[in-house]
Coordinates of C-alpha atoms in Angstrom, one line a residue:
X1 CA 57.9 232.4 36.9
X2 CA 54.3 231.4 37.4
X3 CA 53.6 233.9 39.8
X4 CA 55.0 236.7 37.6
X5 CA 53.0 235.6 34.9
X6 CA 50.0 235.7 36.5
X7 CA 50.6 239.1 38.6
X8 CA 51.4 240.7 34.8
X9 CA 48.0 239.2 33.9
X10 CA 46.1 240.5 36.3
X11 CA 47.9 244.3 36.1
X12 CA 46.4 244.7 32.9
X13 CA 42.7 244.8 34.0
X14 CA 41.4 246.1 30.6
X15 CA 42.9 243.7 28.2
X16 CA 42.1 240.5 30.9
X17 CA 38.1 241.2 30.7
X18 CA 38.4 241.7 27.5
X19 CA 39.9 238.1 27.2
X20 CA 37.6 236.2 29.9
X21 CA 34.7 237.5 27.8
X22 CA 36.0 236.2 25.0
X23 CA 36.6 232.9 26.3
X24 CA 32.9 233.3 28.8
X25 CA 31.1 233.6 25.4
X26 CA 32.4 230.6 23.7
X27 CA 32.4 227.9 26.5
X28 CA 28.2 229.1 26.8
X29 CA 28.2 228.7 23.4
X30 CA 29.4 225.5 22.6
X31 CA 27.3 224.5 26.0
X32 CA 23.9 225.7 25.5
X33 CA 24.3 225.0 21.8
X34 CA 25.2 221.4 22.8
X35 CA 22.7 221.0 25.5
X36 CA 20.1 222.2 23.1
X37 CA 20.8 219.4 20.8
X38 CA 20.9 217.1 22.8
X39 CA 17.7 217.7 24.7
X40 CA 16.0 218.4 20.9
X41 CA 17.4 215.3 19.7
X42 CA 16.8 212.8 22.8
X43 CA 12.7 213.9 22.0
X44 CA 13.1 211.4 18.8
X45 CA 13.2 208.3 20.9
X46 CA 10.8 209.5 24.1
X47 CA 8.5 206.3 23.5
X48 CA 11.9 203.8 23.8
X49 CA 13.8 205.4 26.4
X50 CA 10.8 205.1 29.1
X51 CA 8.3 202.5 27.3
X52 CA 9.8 199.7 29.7
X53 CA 10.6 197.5 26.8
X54 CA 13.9 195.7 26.9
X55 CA 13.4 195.1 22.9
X56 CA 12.0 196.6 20.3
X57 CA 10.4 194.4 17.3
X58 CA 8.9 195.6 13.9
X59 CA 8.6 195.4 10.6
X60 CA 12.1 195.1 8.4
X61 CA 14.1 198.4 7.7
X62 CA 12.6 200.0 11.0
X63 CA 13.9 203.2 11.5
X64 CA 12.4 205.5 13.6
X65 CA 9.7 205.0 16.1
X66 CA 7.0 207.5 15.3
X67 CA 6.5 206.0 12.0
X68 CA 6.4 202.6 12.1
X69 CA 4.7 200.1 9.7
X70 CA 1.7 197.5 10.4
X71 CA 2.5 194.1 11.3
X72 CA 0.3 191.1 11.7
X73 CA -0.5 190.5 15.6
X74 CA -0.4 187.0 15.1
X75 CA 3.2 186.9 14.5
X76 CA 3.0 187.9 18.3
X77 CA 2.4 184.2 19.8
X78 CA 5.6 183.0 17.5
X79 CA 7.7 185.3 19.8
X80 CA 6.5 184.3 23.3
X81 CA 7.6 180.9 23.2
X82 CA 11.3 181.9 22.7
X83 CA 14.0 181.5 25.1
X84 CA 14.4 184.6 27.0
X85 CA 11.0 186.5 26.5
X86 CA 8.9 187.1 29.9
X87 CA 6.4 189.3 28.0
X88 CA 5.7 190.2 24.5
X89 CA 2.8 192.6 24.2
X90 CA 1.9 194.3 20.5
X91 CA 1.5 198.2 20.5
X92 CA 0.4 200.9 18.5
X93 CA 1.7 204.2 17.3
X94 CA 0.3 206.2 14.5
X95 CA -0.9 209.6 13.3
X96 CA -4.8 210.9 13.6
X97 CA -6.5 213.4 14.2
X98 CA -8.4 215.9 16.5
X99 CA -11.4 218.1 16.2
X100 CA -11.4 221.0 18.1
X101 CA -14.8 222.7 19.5
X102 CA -14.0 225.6 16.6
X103 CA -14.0 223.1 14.2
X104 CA -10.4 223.2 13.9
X105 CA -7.8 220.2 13.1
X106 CA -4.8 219.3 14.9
X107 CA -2.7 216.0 13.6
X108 CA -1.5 213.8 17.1
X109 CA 0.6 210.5 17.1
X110 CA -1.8 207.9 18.8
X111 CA 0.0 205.6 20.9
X112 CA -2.2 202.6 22.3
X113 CA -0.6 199.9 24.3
X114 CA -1.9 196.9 26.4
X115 CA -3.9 198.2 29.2
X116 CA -3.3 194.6 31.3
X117 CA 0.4 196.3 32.0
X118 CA 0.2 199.3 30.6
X119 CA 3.7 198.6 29.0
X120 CA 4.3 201.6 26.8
X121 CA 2.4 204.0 28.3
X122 CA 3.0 207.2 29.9
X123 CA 5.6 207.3 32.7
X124 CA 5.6 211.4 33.5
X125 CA 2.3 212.6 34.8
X126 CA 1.2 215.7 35.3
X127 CA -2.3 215.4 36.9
X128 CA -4.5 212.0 37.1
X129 CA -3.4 208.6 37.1
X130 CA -1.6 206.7 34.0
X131 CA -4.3 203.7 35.0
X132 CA -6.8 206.2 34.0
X133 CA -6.6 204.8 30.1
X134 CA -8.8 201.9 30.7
X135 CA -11.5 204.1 31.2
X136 CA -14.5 204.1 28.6
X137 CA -13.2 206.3 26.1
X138 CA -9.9 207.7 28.3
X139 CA -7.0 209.7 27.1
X140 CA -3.8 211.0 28.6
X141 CA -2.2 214.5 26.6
X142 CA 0.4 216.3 27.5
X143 CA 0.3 219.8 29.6
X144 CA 2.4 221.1 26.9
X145 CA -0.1 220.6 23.8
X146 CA -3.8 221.7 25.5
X147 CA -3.2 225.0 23.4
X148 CA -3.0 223.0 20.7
X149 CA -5.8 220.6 21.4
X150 CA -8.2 224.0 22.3
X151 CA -7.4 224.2 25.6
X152 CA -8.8 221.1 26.8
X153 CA -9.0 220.3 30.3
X154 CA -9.0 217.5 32.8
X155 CA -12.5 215.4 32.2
X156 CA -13.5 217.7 28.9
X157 CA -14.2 215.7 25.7
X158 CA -12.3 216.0 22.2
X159 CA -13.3 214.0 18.9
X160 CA -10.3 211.7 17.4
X161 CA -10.7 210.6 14.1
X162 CA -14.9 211.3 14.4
X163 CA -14.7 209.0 18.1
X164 CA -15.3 210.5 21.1
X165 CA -12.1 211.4 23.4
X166 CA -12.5 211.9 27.0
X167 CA -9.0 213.4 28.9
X168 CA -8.8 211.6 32.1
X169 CA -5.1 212.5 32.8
X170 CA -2.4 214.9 32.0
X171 CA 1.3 213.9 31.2
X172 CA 4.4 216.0 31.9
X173 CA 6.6 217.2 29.4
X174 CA 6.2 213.8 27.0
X175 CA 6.8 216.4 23.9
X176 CA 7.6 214.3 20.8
X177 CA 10.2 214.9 18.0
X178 CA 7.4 215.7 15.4
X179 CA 5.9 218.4 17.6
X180 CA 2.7 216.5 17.1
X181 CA 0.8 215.7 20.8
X182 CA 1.3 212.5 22.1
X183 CA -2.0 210.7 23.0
X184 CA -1.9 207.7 25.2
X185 CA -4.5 205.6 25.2
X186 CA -5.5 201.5 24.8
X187 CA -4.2 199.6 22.0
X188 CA -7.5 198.4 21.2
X189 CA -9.3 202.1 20.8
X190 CA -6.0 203.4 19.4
X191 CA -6.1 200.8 16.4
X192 CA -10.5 200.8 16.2
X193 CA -11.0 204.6 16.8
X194 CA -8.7 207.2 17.5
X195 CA -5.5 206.1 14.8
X196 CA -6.0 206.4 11.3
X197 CA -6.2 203.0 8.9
X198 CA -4.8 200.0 10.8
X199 CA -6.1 197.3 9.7
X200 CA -7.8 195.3 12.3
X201 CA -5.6 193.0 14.5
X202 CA -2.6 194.8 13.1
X203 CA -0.3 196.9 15.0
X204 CA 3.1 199.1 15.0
X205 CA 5.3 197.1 17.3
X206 CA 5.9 194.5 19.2
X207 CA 7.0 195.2 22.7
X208 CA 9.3 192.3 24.3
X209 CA 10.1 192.3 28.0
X210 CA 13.1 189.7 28.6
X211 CA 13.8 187.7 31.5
X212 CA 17.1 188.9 33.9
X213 CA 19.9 187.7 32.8
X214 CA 18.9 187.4 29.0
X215 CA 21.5 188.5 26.4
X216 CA 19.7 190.8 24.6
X217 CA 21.2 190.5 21.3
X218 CA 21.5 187.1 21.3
X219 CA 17.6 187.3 21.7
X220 CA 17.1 189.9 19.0
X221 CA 18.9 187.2 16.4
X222 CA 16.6 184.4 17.8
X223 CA 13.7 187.3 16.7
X224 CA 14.9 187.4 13.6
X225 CA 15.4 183.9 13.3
X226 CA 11.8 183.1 14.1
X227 CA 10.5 185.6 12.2
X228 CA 12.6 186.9 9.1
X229 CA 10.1 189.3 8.5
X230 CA 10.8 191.6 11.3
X231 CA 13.5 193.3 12.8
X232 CA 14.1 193.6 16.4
X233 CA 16.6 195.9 18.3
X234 CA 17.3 196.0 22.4
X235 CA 15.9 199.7 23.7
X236 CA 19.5 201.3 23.4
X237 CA 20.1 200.6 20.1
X238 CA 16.9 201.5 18.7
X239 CA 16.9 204.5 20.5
X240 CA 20.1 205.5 18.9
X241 CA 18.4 204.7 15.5
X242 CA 15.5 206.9 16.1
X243 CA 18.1 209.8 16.9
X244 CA 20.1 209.2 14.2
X245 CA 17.4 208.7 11.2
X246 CA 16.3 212.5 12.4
X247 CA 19.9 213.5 12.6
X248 CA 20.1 212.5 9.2
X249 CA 16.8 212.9 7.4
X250 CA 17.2 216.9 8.7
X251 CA 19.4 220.0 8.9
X252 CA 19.6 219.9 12.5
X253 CA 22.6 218.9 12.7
X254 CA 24.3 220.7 10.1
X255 CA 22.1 223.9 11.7
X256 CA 23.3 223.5 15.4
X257 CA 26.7 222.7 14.9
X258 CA 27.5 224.9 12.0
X259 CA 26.2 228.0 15.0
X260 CA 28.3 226.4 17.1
X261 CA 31.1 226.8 15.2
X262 CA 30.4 230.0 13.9
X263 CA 30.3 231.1 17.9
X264 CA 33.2 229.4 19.0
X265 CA 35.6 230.8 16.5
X266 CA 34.0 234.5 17.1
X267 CA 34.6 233.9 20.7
X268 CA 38.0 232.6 20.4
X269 CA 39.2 235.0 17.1
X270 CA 38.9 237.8 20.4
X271 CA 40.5 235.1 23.0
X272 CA 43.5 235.0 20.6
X273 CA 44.0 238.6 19.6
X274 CA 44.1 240.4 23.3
X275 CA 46.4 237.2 24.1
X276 CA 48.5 237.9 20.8
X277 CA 48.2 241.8 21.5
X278 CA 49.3 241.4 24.6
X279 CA 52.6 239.5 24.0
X280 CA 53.6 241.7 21.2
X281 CA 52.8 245.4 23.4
X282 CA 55.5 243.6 25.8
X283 CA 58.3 242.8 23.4
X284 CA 60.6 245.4 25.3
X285 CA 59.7 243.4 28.3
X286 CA 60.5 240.2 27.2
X287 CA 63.7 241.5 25.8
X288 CA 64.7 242.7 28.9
X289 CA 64.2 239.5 30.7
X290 CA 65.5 238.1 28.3
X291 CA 68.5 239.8 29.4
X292 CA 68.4 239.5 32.8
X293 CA 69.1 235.6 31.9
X294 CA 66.0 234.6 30.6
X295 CA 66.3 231.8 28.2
X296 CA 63.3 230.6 25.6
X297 CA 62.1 228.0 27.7
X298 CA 61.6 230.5 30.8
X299 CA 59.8 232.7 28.1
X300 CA 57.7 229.4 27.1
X301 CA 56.2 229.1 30.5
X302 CA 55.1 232.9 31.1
X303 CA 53.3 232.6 28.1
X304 CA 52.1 228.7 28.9
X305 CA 50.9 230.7 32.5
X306 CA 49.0 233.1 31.3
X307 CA 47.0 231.1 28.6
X308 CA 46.1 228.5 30.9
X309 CA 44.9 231.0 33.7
X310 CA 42.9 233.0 31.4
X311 CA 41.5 230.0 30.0
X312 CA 40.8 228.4 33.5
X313 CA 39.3 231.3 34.9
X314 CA 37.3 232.3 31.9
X315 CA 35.8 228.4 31.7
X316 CA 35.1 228.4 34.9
X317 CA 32.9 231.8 34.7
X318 CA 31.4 230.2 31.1
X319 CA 30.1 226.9 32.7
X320 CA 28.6 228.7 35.6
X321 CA 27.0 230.9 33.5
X322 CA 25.6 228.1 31.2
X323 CA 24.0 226.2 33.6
X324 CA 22.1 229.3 35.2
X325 CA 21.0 230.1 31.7
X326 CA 20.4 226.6 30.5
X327 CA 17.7 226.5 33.4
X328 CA 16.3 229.6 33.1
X329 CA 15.6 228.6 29.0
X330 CA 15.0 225.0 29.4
X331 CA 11.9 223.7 28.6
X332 CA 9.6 220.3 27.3
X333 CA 9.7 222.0 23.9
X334 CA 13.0 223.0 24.0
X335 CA 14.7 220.9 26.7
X336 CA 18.5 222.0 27.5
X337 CA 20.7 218.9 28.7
X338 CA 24.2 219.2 30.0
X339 CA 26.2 216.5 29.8
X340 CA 29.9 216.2 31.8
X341 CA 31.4 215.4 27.8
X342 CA 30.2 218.7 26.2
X343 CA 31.6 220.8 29.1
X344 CA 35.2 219.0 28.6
X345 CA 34.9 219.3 25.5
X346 CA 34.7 223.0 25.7
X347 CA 36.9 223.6 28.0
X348 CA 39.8 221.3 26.1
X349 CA 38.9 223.8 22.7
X350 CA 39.2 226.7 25.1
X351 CA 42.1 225.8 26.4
X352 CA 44.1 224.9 23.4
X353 CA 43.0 228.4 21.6
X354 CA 44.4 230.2 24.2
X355 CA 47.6 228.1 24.6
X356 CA 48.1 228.7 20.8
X357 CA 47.4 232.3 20.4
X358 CA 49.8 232.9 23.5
X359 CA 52.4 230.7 21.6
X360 CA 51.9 232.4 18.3
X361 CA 54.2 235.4 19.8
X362 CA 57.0 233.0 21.3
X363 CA 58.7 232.9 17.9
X364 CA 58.8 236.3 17.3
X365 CA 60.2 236.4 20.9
X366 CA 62.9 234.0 20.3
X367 CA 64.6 236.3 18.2
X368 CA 64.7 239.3 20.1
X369 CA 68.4 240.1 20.4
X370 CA 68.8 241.4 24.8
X371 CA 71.7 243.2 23.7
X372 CA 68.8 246.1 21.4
X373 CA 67.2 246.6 24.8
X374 CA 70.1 247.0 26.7
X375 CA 71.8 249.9 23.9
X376 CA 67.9 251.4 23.9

């Protein structure tokens, strides 16, 4: 029955394209839609998915890592005696911001960190060396942002907050959530020049480094212990934070998925009517095997057939065709990430459309008397 199914499928050449495109546009929907997300998303919690700390401690009611509030560095050397820590280094990020030659303004996040280990710093270059920052007066931007920043280049000289900036290296694709240029430099020129109003031996954060073996959260409530006015979170759940405190605090959720949506049901409202138009153009058909001996269940699994092998080939075409286009359109502004979830998940949706819009027609099948054909 299987094979029939399918060979009836395939005879109809008009009404199958029309169904694969149907079901092609919505599983590249839902993907790039998804991938897009996910890539814009991630951006909030760059500085904590590659700053090498294993935990993150701040100020209480931290929430997202681009705007965090001053601490006391002091409060540093209660830390580094507890069980657990290998390193605990303070760091810096906040906003400031650059003259260009034209005497234009562009706002940046400063981020300064320790330049002994450089924890923190940038881990994706470009051109130059991330070592580069101890330099007198030394900078690393982004590739993405010397537009933005008057299209500096390697060794030129920008003013931050009325100090001279000198670029020593380029970063690549370290494109923030804010869409405000990263600038890496030491914690000690990022707090006395180049950020604006941290008071002196204050900073943002408190980068911890544990020893192997440490339970993280075990050491984030000895933290918090020591020091009941921080808060202190391992990488992956503060990263998660920072995600979800944009997620939140925004429409881009509501704005992605509600397109998503919107394209999914388009794509699938065409999926279901060629697969519903389809059935009900072959009622004489089905009536006729129907009489041959046919019974419903028979019926059930032509119909079961040629839902799934629309759906299957049409998924297959859509996921090729997403990640050709998801390349072509990625970017560090716009980053496109596939993950294996999203393409399940669209292919599950897919499939269960299709399986429901070729069942839709069974009932109306069911009651087809064989004995109407046979007097027709």
């Amino acid at each position: 029955m299987w094979l029939l199914a399918l060979k009836a499928m395939a005879g109809d050449r008009g009404k199958l394209l029309t169904s694969l495109l149907g079901v092609t546009f919505s599983v590249v929907l839902i993907n790039l839609q998804g991938g897009l997300f996910l890539g814009f998303i991630r951006k909030a919690s760059l500085l904590v998915d590659y700053g090498q700390a294993d935990v993150w401690v701040g100020h209480q009611h931290m929430s997202n890592v681009d705007m965090g509030t001053f601490i006391p560095e002091r409060w540093i050397h209660r830390l580094r005696g507890l069980e657990g820590v290998e390193r605990a280094e303070p760091y810096v990020v906040m906003f400031g911001q650059a003259t260009m030659p034209d005497g234009r303004f562009e706002n940046v996040v400063v981020v300064g960190c320790e330049p002994g280990s450089l924890m923190g710093n940038a881990w994706s270059m470009a051109r130059g060396d991330p070592r580069a920052i101890r330099d007198p007066d030394g900078v690393l931007v982004d590739v993405c942002d010397l537009s933005r920043l008057g299209n500096v280049r390697l060794g030129e000289v920008r003013e931050i907050n009325g100090h001279r900036a000198k670029v020593v290296g380029l970063t690549d694709g370290i494109v923030g959530f804010t869409t405000n240029p990263y600038v890496f430099t030491t914690i000690e020129r990022a707090r006395g020049k180049y950020a604006a109003g941290v008071p002196p031996k204050h900073c943002s954060y408190f980068l911890i480094k544990a020893k192997p073996g440490t339970d993280l959260s075990a050491l984030c409530s000895r933290i918090r212990e020591r020091v009941p006015e921080l808060d202190a979170y391992d990488r992956r759940t503060y990263s998660w934070m920072c995600m979800y405190y944009w997620l939140t605090r925004t429409g881009i959720g509501i704005s992605f998925g509600l397109a998503a949506v919107l394209g999914l049901l388009v794509g699938l409202a065409v999926v279901a009517q060629t697969l519903y138009a389809a059935v009900t153009e072959r009622l004489k058909e089905f009536g006729t095997l129907k009489a041959m001996g046919g019974d419903d269940r028979c019926i059930g699994r032509f119909l079961a057939t040629q839902a799934l092998g629309t759906a299957a080939l049409g998924a297959i075409i859509g996921l090729a065709v997403s990640l050709l286009l998801g390349r072509a359109i990625s970017s560090p502004r716009a980053p496109v990430e596939f993950t294996w979830w999203v393409a399940a998940g669209s292919v599950v949706l897919t499939v269960l459309v299709c399986l429901l819009a070729a069942w839709l027609p069974y009932w109306r099948i069911r009651r087809i008397d064989p004995a109407s054909v046979l007097r027709n």
